[in-house]
Coordinates of C-alpha atoms and ligand atoms in Angstrom, one line a residue:
A1153 CA 0.0 0.0 0.0
L1154 CA 1.1 3.6 -0.4
R1155 CA 2.5 5.3 2.6
D1156 CA 1.7 8.8 3.6
N1157 CA 4.4 11.2 4.6
T1158 CA 6.6 10.2 1.6
T1159 CA 9.4 12.2 0.0
I1160 CA 10.5 11.3 -3.5
I1161 CA 14.0 12.5 -4.2
V1162 CA 15.0 12.5 -7.9
L1163 CA 18.7 12.6 -8.2
G1164 CA 19.9 13.8 -11.6
A1165 CA 16.8 16.0 -11.8
S1166 CA 18.2 18.2 -14.6
G1167 CA 19.2 15.2 -16.7
D1168 CA 17.6 13.7 -19.7
L1169 CA 16.0 10.7 -18.1
A1170 CA 14.4 12.8 -15.3
K1171 CA 13.0 15.3 -17.8
K1172 CA 11.7 12.8 -20.3
K1173 CA 10.5 10.0 -18.1
T1174 CA 10.7 10.4 -14.3
Y1175 CA 9.0 13.8 -13.9
P1176 CA 6.3 13.2 -16.6
A1177 CA 5.5 9.9 -14.8
L1178 CA 5.3 11.5 -11.4
F1179 CA 3.0 14.1 -12.8
G1180 CA 1.0 11.5 -14.6
L1181 CA 0.5 9.6 -11.3
F1182 CA -0.5 12.8 -9.5
K1183 CA -3.0 13.7 -12.2
M1184 CA -4.6 10.2 -11.9
G1185 CA -4.7 10.5 -8.1
F1186 CA -2.0 7.8 -7.5
L1187 CA 0.5 9.7 -5.4
P1188 CA 0.5 9.2 -1.7
K1189 CA -1.1 11.8 0.6
D1190 CA 1.4 14.3 2.0
V1191 CA 4.0 13.7 -0.7
H1192 CA 6.8 15.9 -1.5
I1193 CA 9.1 15.7 -4.5
I1194 CA 12.6 17.0 -4.4
G1195 CA 14.9 17.3 -7.4
Y1196 CA 18.6 17.1 -6.7
A1197 CA 21.4 17.8 -9.2
R1198 CA 24.7 19.7 -9.5
T1199 CA 23.3 22.5 -11.6
K1200 CA 22.5 25.7 -9.7
M1201 CA 19.0 26.9 -10.4
D1202 CA 16.4 29.0 -8.6
E1203 CA 13.0 27.6 -8.0
A1204 CA 11.4 29.1 -11.1
E1205 CA 14.1 27.9 -13.3
A1206 CA 14.0 24.4 -11.8
H1207 CA 10.2 24.2 -12.3
K1208 CA 10.6 25.3 -15.9
R1209 CA 13.2 22.8 -16.6
I1210 CA 11.5 19.9 -14.8
T1211 CA 8.1 20.4 -16.4
S1212 CA 9.4 21.2 -19.9
Y1213 CA 8.5 17.7 -21.1
I1214 CA 5.0 17.7 -19.7
K1215 CA 2.4 18.3 -22.4
V1216 CA -0.2 20.8 -21.4
N1217 CA -3.0 20.8 -23.9
D1218 CA -6.1 21.4 -21.7
D1219 CA -7.1 23.5 -18.8
E1220 CA -7.3 20.6 -16.4
T1221 CA -3.7 19.7 -17.0
K1222 CA -2.7 23.3 -16.7
E1223 CA -4.4 23.5 -13.3
K1224 CA -3.0 20.2 -12.1
L1225 CA 0.5 21.3 -13.1
E1226 CA 0.2 24.4 -11.0
Q1227 CA -0.8 22.1 -8.0
F1228 CA 2.1 19.7 -8.8
K1229 CA 4.6 22.6 -8.6
K1230 CA 3.5 23.4 -5.1
F1231 CA 4.9 20.2 -3.7
T1232 CA 7.9 20.0 -6.0
S1233 CA 11.2 21.7 -5.1
Y1234 CA 14.8 21.6 -6.0
V1235 CA 18.2 21.4 -4.2
D1236 CA 21.6 21.6 -5.8
G1237 CA 24.6 19.8 -4.6
A1238 CA 27.5 17.5 -5.4
Y1239 CA 27.4 13.8 -5.7
D1240 CA 30.5 12.9 -4.0
Q1241 CA 30.6 14.8 -0.7
D1242 CA 28.8 14.3 2.6
E1243 CA 27.9 17.9 3.4
P1244 CA 25.4 18.5 0.5
F1245 CA 23.7 15.2 1.4
Q1246 CA 23.4 16.3 5.0
K1247 CA 21.9 19.6 3.8
L1248 CA 19.4 17.6 1.7
N1249 CA 18.6 15.5 4.8
K1250 CA 17.8 18.6 6.8
Y1251 CA 15.7 19.9 3.9
I1252 CA 13.7 16.6 3.8
E1253 CA 13.2 16.6 7.5
G1254 CA 11.6 20.0 7.2
F1255 CA 8.8 18.5 5.1
E1256 CA 8.5 15.3 7.1
S1257 CA 8.0 17.2 10.4
K1258 CA 4.9 18.8 9.0
F1259 CA 3.2 15.4 8.8
S1260 CA 2.6 12.6 11.2
G1261 CA 4.6 9.4 11.5
P1262 CA 8.1 8.7 10.4
G1263 CA 9.0 10.0 7.0
N1264 CA 9.4 7.5 4.1
R1265 CA 11.9 8.2 1.4
L1266 CA 12.1 7.0 -2.2
F1267 CA 15.5 7.9 -3.8
Y1268 CA 15.3 7.8 -7.6
L1269 CA 18.8 7.7 -9.2
A1270 CA 18.4 9.1 -12.7
L1271 CA 22.2 9.3 -12.9
P1272 CA 25.1 8.1 -15.1
P1273 CA 26.8 4.9 -13.8
S1274 CA 29.9 6.8 -12.9
V1275 CA 28.2 8.3 -9.8
F1276 CA 26.0 5.4 -8.8
I1277 CA 28.2 4.2 -6.0
P1278 CA 29.3 7.5 -4.4
V1279 CA 25.6 8.6 -4.5
A1280 CA 24.3 5.3 -3.0
R1281 CA 27.0 5.6 -0.3
G1282 CA 26.4 9.3 0.4
L1283 CA 22.6 8.8 0.7
R1284 CA 22.9 5.8 2.9
K1285 CA 25.3 7.6 5.2
N1286 CA 23.8 11.1 5.4
T1287 CA 20.2 11.1 4.0
Y1288 CA 18.7 7.8 5.3
G1289 CA 15.3 8.5 6.8
K1290 CA 13.5 7.2 9.9
G1291 CA 10.7 5.4 8.0
I1292 CA 11.0 3.2 5.0
N1293 CA 13.8 4.0 2.6
R1294 CA 13.9 2.7 -1.0
I1295 CA 16.4 3.3 -3.8
V1296 CA 15.4 3.1 -7.5
V1297 CA 18.3 2.5 -9.9
E1298 CA 18.5 2.5 -13.7
K1299 CA 20.6 0.5 -16.1
P1300 CA 23.4 0.1 -17.0
F1301 CA 24.1 -2.3 -14.2
G1302 CA 27.7 -3.0 -15.2
K1303 CA 29.0 -4.0 -18.6
D1304 CA 29.6 -7.8 -18.1
T1305 CA 29.5 -10.4 -15.4
D1306 CA 32.6 -9.1 -13.5
S1307 CA 31.8 -5.4 -13.6
Y1308 CA 28.2 -6.2 -12.6
R1309 CA 29.3 -8.2 -9.6
E1310 CA 31.6 -5.4 -8.5
L1311 CA 28.8 -2.9 -8.8
A1312 CA 26.3 -5.1 -7.1
S1313 CA 28.5 -5.9 -4.1
A1314 CA 29.4 -2.2 -3.6
M1315 CA 25.7 -1.3 -3.7
K1316 CA 24.8 -4.1 -1.3
E1317 CA 27.2 -2.8 1.4
Q1318 CA 24.8 0.2 1.5
W1319 CA 21.4 -0.9 0.5
S1320 CA 19.7 -4.2 1.0
E1321 CA 18.0 -6.1 -1.8
D1322 CA 14.7 -5.4 -0.2
E1323 CA 15.3 -1.6 -0.4
T1324 CA 16.6 -1.8 -4.0
Y1325 CA 14.4 -1.4 -7.1
R1326 CA 16.3 -2.0 -10.4
I1327 CA 14.3 -0.7 -13.3
D1328 CA 14.0 -2.4 -16.6
H1329 CA 11.2 -0.2 -18.0
Y1330 CA 10.1 -2.9 -20.4
L1331 CA 8.6 -4.8 -17.4
G1332 CA 6.3 -1.8 -16.8
K1333 CA 4.9 -1.8 -20.3
E1334 CA 1.2 -2.8 -20.5
M1335 CA 1.7 -5.6 -23.0
V1336 CA 4.6 -7.2 -21.1
K1337 CA 2.5 -7.1 -17.9
N1338 CA -0.3 -8.8 -19.9
M1339 CA 1.9 -11.8 -20.6
L1340 CA 1.2 -13.4 -17.3
V1341 CA -2.6 -13.1 -17.9
L1342 CA -2.5 -14.2 -21.5
R1343 CA -0.3 -17.2 -20.6
F1344 CA -1.7 -18.3 -17.2
A1345 CA -5.4 -17.3 -17.5
N1346 CA -6.1 -19.0 -20.9
I1347 CA -6.0 -22.7 -21.1
A1348 CA -6.4 -22.5 -24.9
L1349 CA -3.0 -20.8 -25.1
A1350 CA -1.4 -22.5 -22.1
S1351 CA -1.8 -26.0 -23.6
S1352 CA 0.0 -25.1 -26.8
W1353 CA 2.8 -23.2 -25.1
D1354 CA 5.7 -25.5 -25.7
K1355 CA 8.0 -27.3 -28.1
N1356 CA 5.2 -29.6 -29.3
S1357 CA 3.3 -26.7 -30.9
I1358 CA 5.7 -23.9 -31.3
S1359 CA 8.3 -23.8 -34.1
N1360 CA 10.2 -20.6 -33.3
V1361 CA 9.8 -17.3 -31.5
Q1362 CA 11.0 -13.9 -32.4
I1363 CA 11.3 -10.9 -30.1
T1364 CA 11.9 -7.8 -32.1
F1365 CA 12.9 -4.3 -31.3
K1366 CA 13.1 -1.8 -34.1
E1367 CA 13.8 1.9 -34.0
A1368 CA 13.5 4.3 -36.9
I1369 CA 16.1 6.7 -35.6
G1370 CA 19.8 6.2 -35.3
T1371 CA 22.1 7.2 -32.5
E1372 CA 22.2 10.9 -33.6
G1373 CA 23.7 13.0 -31.0
R1374 CA 24.5 10.3 -28.6
G1375 CA 26.7 8.0 -30.8
G1376 CA 29.8 8.5 -28.5
Y1377 CA 27.7 7.3 -25.5
F1378 CA 26.1 4.4 -27.4
D1379 CA 29.5 3.2 -28.7
E1380 CA 30.5 2.2 -25.2
F1381 CA 27.5 -0.1 -25.0
G1382 CA 26.3 -1.3 -28.4
I1383 CA 22.8 -2.6 -29.2
I1384 CA 23.3 -6.0 -27.4
R1385 CA 23.9 -4.3 -24.1
D1386 CA 21.5 -1.5 -24.7
I1387 CA 18.5 -3.6 -25.7
L1388 CA 19.0 -7.4 -25.9
Q1389 CA 20.6 -8.2 -22.5
N1390 CA 18.0 -6.4 -20.6
H1391 CA 14.7 -5.4 -22.3
L1392 CA 14.4 -8.4 -24.7
L1393 CA 15.7 -11.0 -22.3
Q1394 CA 13.2 -9.8 -19.7
V1395 CA 10.4 -10.2 -22.3
L1396 CA 11.7 -13.7 -23.1
S1397 CA 11.7 -14.7 -19.4
V1398 CA 8.1 -13.8 -18.8
L1399 CA 7.2 -15.5 -22.1
T1400 CA 8.9 -18.8 -21.2
M1401 CA 8.9 -19.1 -17.4
E1402 CA 6.8 -21.8 -15.7
R1403 CA 3.7 -20.9 -13.9
P1404 CA 4.7 -19.3 -10.6
V1405 CA 3.2 -20.7 -7.4
S1406 CA 1.7 -17.2 -6.8
F1407 CA 2.0 -13.8 -8.2
S1408 CA 4.2 -12.6 -5.3
A1409 CA 7.4 -10.8 -6.4
E1410 CA 9.6 -13.6 -5.2
D1411 CA 7.6 -16.5 -6.7
V1412 CA 7.5 -14.7 -10.1
R1413 CA 11.2 -13.9 -10.0
D1414 CA 12.2 -17.4 -8.9
E1415 CA 10.6 -18.7 -12.0
K1416 CA 12.3 -16.1 -14.2
V1417 CA 15.7 -17.0 -12.8
K1418 CA 15.0 -20.7 -13.3
V1419 CA 14.3 -20.4 -17.0
L1420 CA 17.2 -18.0 -17.6
R1421 CA 19.5 -20.5 -15.9
A1422 CA 18.5 -23.1 -18.6
I1423 CA 19.9 -20.8 -21.3
P1424 CA 23.6 -21.3 -22.2
P1425 CA 25.8 -18.4 -23.3
I1426 CA 25.0 -17.3 -26.8
A1427 CA 27.1 -18.8 -29.6
R1428 CA 28.9 -16.7 -32.2
E1429 CA 27.4 -18.8 -35.0
D1430 CA 23.9 -17.9 -33.6
T1431 CA 24.6 -14.2 -34.0
L1432 CA 24.2 -11.7 -36.9
L1433 CA 25.7 -8.2 -36.3
G1434 CA 24.9 -5.1 -38.3
Q1435 CA 25.9 -1.4 -38.4
Y1436 CA 23.9 1.2 -40.4
V1437 CA 25.5 3.3 -43.2
A1438 CA 24.4 6.5 -44.7
A1439 CA 21.3 6.3 -46.9
N1440 CA 18.1 8.3 -47.7
G1441 CA 19.8 11.5 -46.8
K1442 CA 20.6 10.3 -43.3
P1443 CA 24.2 9.8 -41.9
G1444 CA 25.8 6.5 -41.2
Y1445 CA 26.8 5.4 -37.7
L1446 CA 30.5 6.1 -38.4
D1447 CA 29.7 9.5 -39.7
D1448 CA 28.9 10.7 -36.2
E1449 CA 31.9 12.6 -35.0
T1450 CA 31.6 11.4 -31.5
V1451 CA 31.9 7.7 -32.6
P1452 CA 35.5 6.4 -32.8
P1453 CA 36.7 5.9 -36.4
N1454 CA 36.0 2.5 -37.7
S1455 CA 34.2 1.4 -34.6
P1456 CA 33.0 -2.2 -34.7
C1457 CA 30.1 -1.4 -32.5
P1458 CA 26.9 -3.1 -33.7
T1459 CA 23.7 -1.0 -34.1
F1460 CA 21.8 -4.1 -35.1
A1461 CA 22.0 -7.6 -33.7
A1462 CA 20.1 -10.8 -34.1
T1463 CA 20.9 -13.7 -31.7
T1464 CA 19.3 -17.0 -31.1
L1465 CA 18.9 -18.4 -27.6
W1466 CA 18.1 -22.0 -26.7
I1467 CA 16.4 -23.0 -23.5
H1468 CA 17.4 -26.4 -22.3
N1469 CA 14.4 -27.6 -20.3
P1470 CA 11.6 -30.1 -21.1
R1471 CA 9.2 -27.4 -22.3
W1472 CA 11.4 -25.6 -24.7
E1473 CA 14.2 -28.0 -25.8
G1474 CA 14.9 -27.3 -29.5
V1475 CA 12.8 -24.2 -30.0
P1476 CA 14.9 -21.2 -31.2
F1477 CA 14.2 -17.9 -29.6
I1478 CA 15.5 -15.2 -31.9
L1479 CA 16.1 -11.8 -30.2
K1480 CA 16.7 -9.0 -32.6
A1481 CA 17.1 -5.3 -32.2
G1482 CA 18.3 -2.4 -34.4
K1483 CA 18.5 1.3 -34.7
A1484 CA 18.0 3.3 -37.9
L1485 CA 15.5 0.8 -39.4
N1486 CA 12.5 1.3 -41.6
E1487 CA 10.0 1.6 -38.7
G1488 CA 9.8 1.7 -34.9
K1489 CA 8.1 -1.4 -33.4
V1490 CA 8.5 -3.9 -30.6
E1491 CA 6.7 -7.2 -30.9
I1492 CA 6.8 -10.9 -30.0
R1493 CA 6.0 -13.3 -32.8
I1494 CA 5.3 -16.9 -31.9
Q1495 CA 5.2 -19.1 -34.9
F1496 CA 3.5 -22.5 -34.5
K1497 CA 4.5 -25.7 -36.3
D1498 CA 3.0 -26.9 -39.5
V1499 CA -0.2 -29.0 -39.4
T1500 CA 0.0 -32.4 -41.0
Q1501 CA -0.1 -31.8 -44.7
G1502 CA -2.0 -34.2 -47.0
I1503 CA -5.6 -32.9 -46.9
F1504 CA -4.1 -29.4 -47.4
K1505 CA -1.4 -28.1 -49.5
D1506 CA 0.9 -25.2 -48.6
I1507 CA -1.1 -24.2 -45.6
A1508 CA 0.3 -21.3 -43.7
R1509 CA 1.5 -21.6 -40.1
N1510 CA -0.4 -20.1 -37.2
E1511 CA 1.2 -17.1 -35.6
L1512 CA 0.4 -15.3 -32.4
V1513 CA 1.7 -11.8 -32.4
I1514 CA 1.9 -9.6 -29.3
R1515 CA 2.6 -6.0 -30.3
I1516 CA 4.2 -4.2 -27.4
Q1517 CA 4.3 -0.9 -29.2
P1518 CA 3.2 1.2 -30.9
N1519 CA -0.5 0.5 -31.1
E1520 CA -0.7 -2.3 -28.6
A1521 CA -2.4 -5.5 -30.0
V1522 CA -2.6 -9.2 -29.8
Y1523 CA -3.5 -11.0 -33.0
L1524 CA -3.6 -14.6 -34.0
K1525 CA -3.2 -15.8 -37.6
L1526 CA -5.5 -18.6 -38.3
N1527 CA -6.4 -20.4 -41.5
T1528 CA -9.9 -20.2 -42.6
K1529 CA -11.9 -21.3 -45.6
M1530 CA -12.4 -18.6 -48.1
P1531 CA -16.2 -18.1 -48.3
G1532 CA -17.6 -19.4 -51.6
L1533 CA -18.4 -22.5 -53.5
Y1534 CA -14.9 -23.7 -53.7
T1535 CA -12.3 -24.9 -51.3
R1536 CA -9.6 -22.4 -50.8
T1537 CA -7.9 -21.5 -47.5
I1538 CA -6.6 -18.2 -46.4
P1539 CA -4.8 -17.0 -43.4
I1540 CA -6.7 -14.4 -41.5
E1541 CA -6.1 -12.4 -38.4
M1542 CA -8.1 -12.5 -35.2
D1543 CA -7.2 -9.1 -34.0
M1544 CA -7.4 -7.5 -30.6
T1545 CA -6.1 -4.0 -31.1
Y1546 CA -6.3 -2.1 -27.9
K1547 CA -7.4 1.1 -29.5
R1548 CA -10.5 -0.6 -30.7
R1549 CA -11.2 -3.0 -27.9
F1550 CA -10.3 -0.6 -25.0
S1551 CA -11.0 2.7 -26.6
D1552 CA -11.9 4.4 -23.3
Q1553 CA -8.9 3.2 -21.4
K1554 CA -5.7 5.1 -21.0
I1555 CA -2.6 2.8 -21.3
P1556 CA -0.3 3.8 -18.6
E1557 CA 3.3 4.8 -19.3
A1558 CA 5.8 2.1 -18.2
Y1559 CA 7.4 4.6 -15.7
E1560 CA 4.1 5.5 -14.2
S1561 CA 3.4 1.8 -13.5
L1562 CA 6.9 1.2 -12.1
I1563 CA 7.1 4.2 -9.9
L1564 CA 3.8 3.4 -8.4
D1565 CA 5.0 -0.2 -7.7
A1566 CA 8.1 1.2 -6.0
L1567 CA 6.0 3.5 -3.9
K1568 CA 3.9 0.5 -2.9
G1569 CA 6.9 -1.7 -2.2
D1570 CA 6.1 -4.2 -4.9
H1571 CA 9.2 -5.7 -6.4
S1572 CA 7.5 -8.0 -9.0
N1573 CA 8.4 -5.8 -12.0
F1574 CA 11.9 -5.0 -10.9
V1575 CA 15.0 -7.1 -11.6
R1576 CA 16.4 -9.1 -8.8
D1577 CA 20.2 -9.4 -8.3
D1578 CA 20.4 -13.1 -9.3
E1579 CA 18.3 -12.5 -12.4
L1580 CA 20.9 -10.0 -13.6
D1581 CA 23.7 -12.3 -12.8
V1582 CA 22.3 -15.0 -15.1
A1583 CA 21.5 -12.4 -17.7
W1584 CA 25.1 -11.3 -17.8
K1585 CA 26.3 -14.9 -18.0
I1586 CA 24.3 -15.4 -21.1
F1587 CA 25.6 -12.3 -22.8
T1588 CA 29.1 -11.8 -21.6
P1589 CA 31.0 -14.1 -24.0
I1590 CA 29.3 -12.6 -27.1
L1591 CA 29.8 -9.1 -25.8
H1592 CA 33.5 -9.7 -25.3
W1593 CA 33.7 -11.1 -28.8
T1594 CA 32.0 -8.2 -30.4
E1595 CA 34.4 -5.8 -28.6
G1596 CA 37.5 -7.6 -29.7
R1597 CA 38.5 -8.8 -26.3
D1598 CA 39.1 -12.4 -27.5
G1599 CA 40.9 -11.5 -30.8
P1600 CA 39.9 -9.1 -33.5
A1601 CA 36.4 -7.7 -33.3
P1602 CA 34.0 -9.0 -35.9
R1603 CA 33.0 -6.4 -38.5
P1604 CA 29.2 -5.9 -38.4
V1605 CA 27.6 -6.1 -41.8
P1606 CA 26.4 -2.7 -43.2
Y1607 CA 22.7 -1.9 -43.7
P1608 CA 21.3 1.3 -45.1
Y1609 CA 19.7 3.8 -42.7
G1610 CA 15.9 3.2 -43.0
S1611 CA 16.1 -0.4 -44.3
R1612 CA 14.8 -3.6 -42.6
G1613 CA 18.3 -4.4 -41.4
P1614 CA 21.1 -6.4 -42.9
K1615 CA 20.1 -8.3 -46.1
E1616 CA 21.4 -11.5 -44.4
L1617 CA 18.5 -11.2 -41.9
D1618 CA 16.0 -13.3 -43.9
S1619 CA 18.4 -16.2 -44.3
F1620 CA 19.3 -15.9 -40.6
T1621 CA 15.7 -16.3 -39.4
G1622 CA 15.1 -18.9 -42.1
K1623 CA 18.0 -21.0 -40.7
Y1624 CA 15.9 -21.4 -37.5
G1625 CA 12.8 -22.5 -39.3
Y1626 CA 10.9 -19.2 -39.6
K1627 CA 8.6 -19.2 -42.6
R1628 CA 6.9 -16.0 -43.6
V1629 CA 3.1 -16.1 -43.4
D1630 CA 1.9 -14.4 -46.5
N1631 CA -1.8 -13.3 -46.4
S1632 CA -1.8 -10.9 -49.2
Ligands
LIG1851 C1 16.6 2.4 -23.5 C2 17.7 2.4 -24.5 O1 16.8 1.5 -22.5 O2 15.4 2.0 -24.2 C3 17.4 3.3 -25.7 O3 18.9 2.8 -23.8 C4 16.1 3.0 -26.3 O4 18.5 3.2 -26.6 C5 15.0 2.9 -25.3 O5 15.8 4.0 -27.2 C6 13.7 2.3 -25.8 O6 12.7 2.5 -24.9 P1 11.2 2.6 -25.5 O7 10.3 2.6 -24.2 O8 11.1 3.9 -26.2 O9 10.9 1.4 -26.3

């Protein structure tokens, strides 16, 4: 449940993440009436700003297009303030502590604090330490952290143990914002509340699965930053692997955070590290008037960093043995889309010829939908079959419902103390084990780095992609 007398402290308040995601989500929650009573929100960052400037900066990403929002925003500002200070000294955190106490003393009971670290990884540890030492409250304290959680198994473990000296697992909320997306949350219901799906959810019925992330924009402006990570670390190791785990885990004993995460860890542990031969790497080049990845001046010349990757994972357990799970992600492609595509096996041929496979598609974004491709008889006095779509598009089916933003959903969970949609330490450890060897290979740490294949900006990806998915048994369902 939500606790009254809560202070939310956004560290890195003047940064990109806070402006684009954290503050709009906090405002969204307030607007919908989901913030605790007696809440106070404090932004903290190094930039010196007066109150008016801070408000302007913080709310610059909030869209105000009606009177109600305008009014709400004025109310929101009243319990939002800003404090500037360094990240690596005790004194500013002590000052912050005093400042928080000033609000807490106005309300009854011990003050609860939610620290939200919208910060670059270089200051994670000093800030976690400084807060624990100087700004720890008398009520319930929680800390929300954002990726990157390390760069491979070793660096992750180092970071995790430094964090654990300060904050317990129970106090820690590691965000993977994909777990807050409506469609990803729907996976548990689709899978475990529908016997029609549950009984065909295995290697006997399913031929192959693809989890795809496509972005239509390149790394414009942040190429230098991206180059340190690459697409595998940016998207596959976290977002797509999380989607894979909720798609494939066994039914949890309950929907409690620990039961759900136990099952996720179990399925992840059945996945061996990704093999080089199960990997296709790409890098976009200039096309359609858009620059290539290497044309960005902040990117090191000739960088081997992949901006596209397709990798196939195998789950060695009785349910999934032999089913390829293809994770693919790319920047600067022909469209922006995230979806799960489950392709079922062929039916026994004989009475039919060339019949298409069934496919269940869960479109995570944009335009959330679940649709199932089924074969049907073409109406008429002849026998022809055609694949059709049974389509549940949210806009049509749930036209009155607002789909919450991932960050709204996750911040609310953190305020309630629900860990279900946050990543547990052991989950991350396995995730890194699966990806570390392939990452080291792409970075040239075990010999020369492989050269990603070029693909034009705005295309579907490397031209090798179709033969790559074909190799794992994917057959395009053509219903034109
Ligand atoms: C972030 C990545 O984690 O996710 C970005 O660092 C990416 O590179 C973003 O653009 C995608 O999130 P969403 O919610 O827009 O799909």
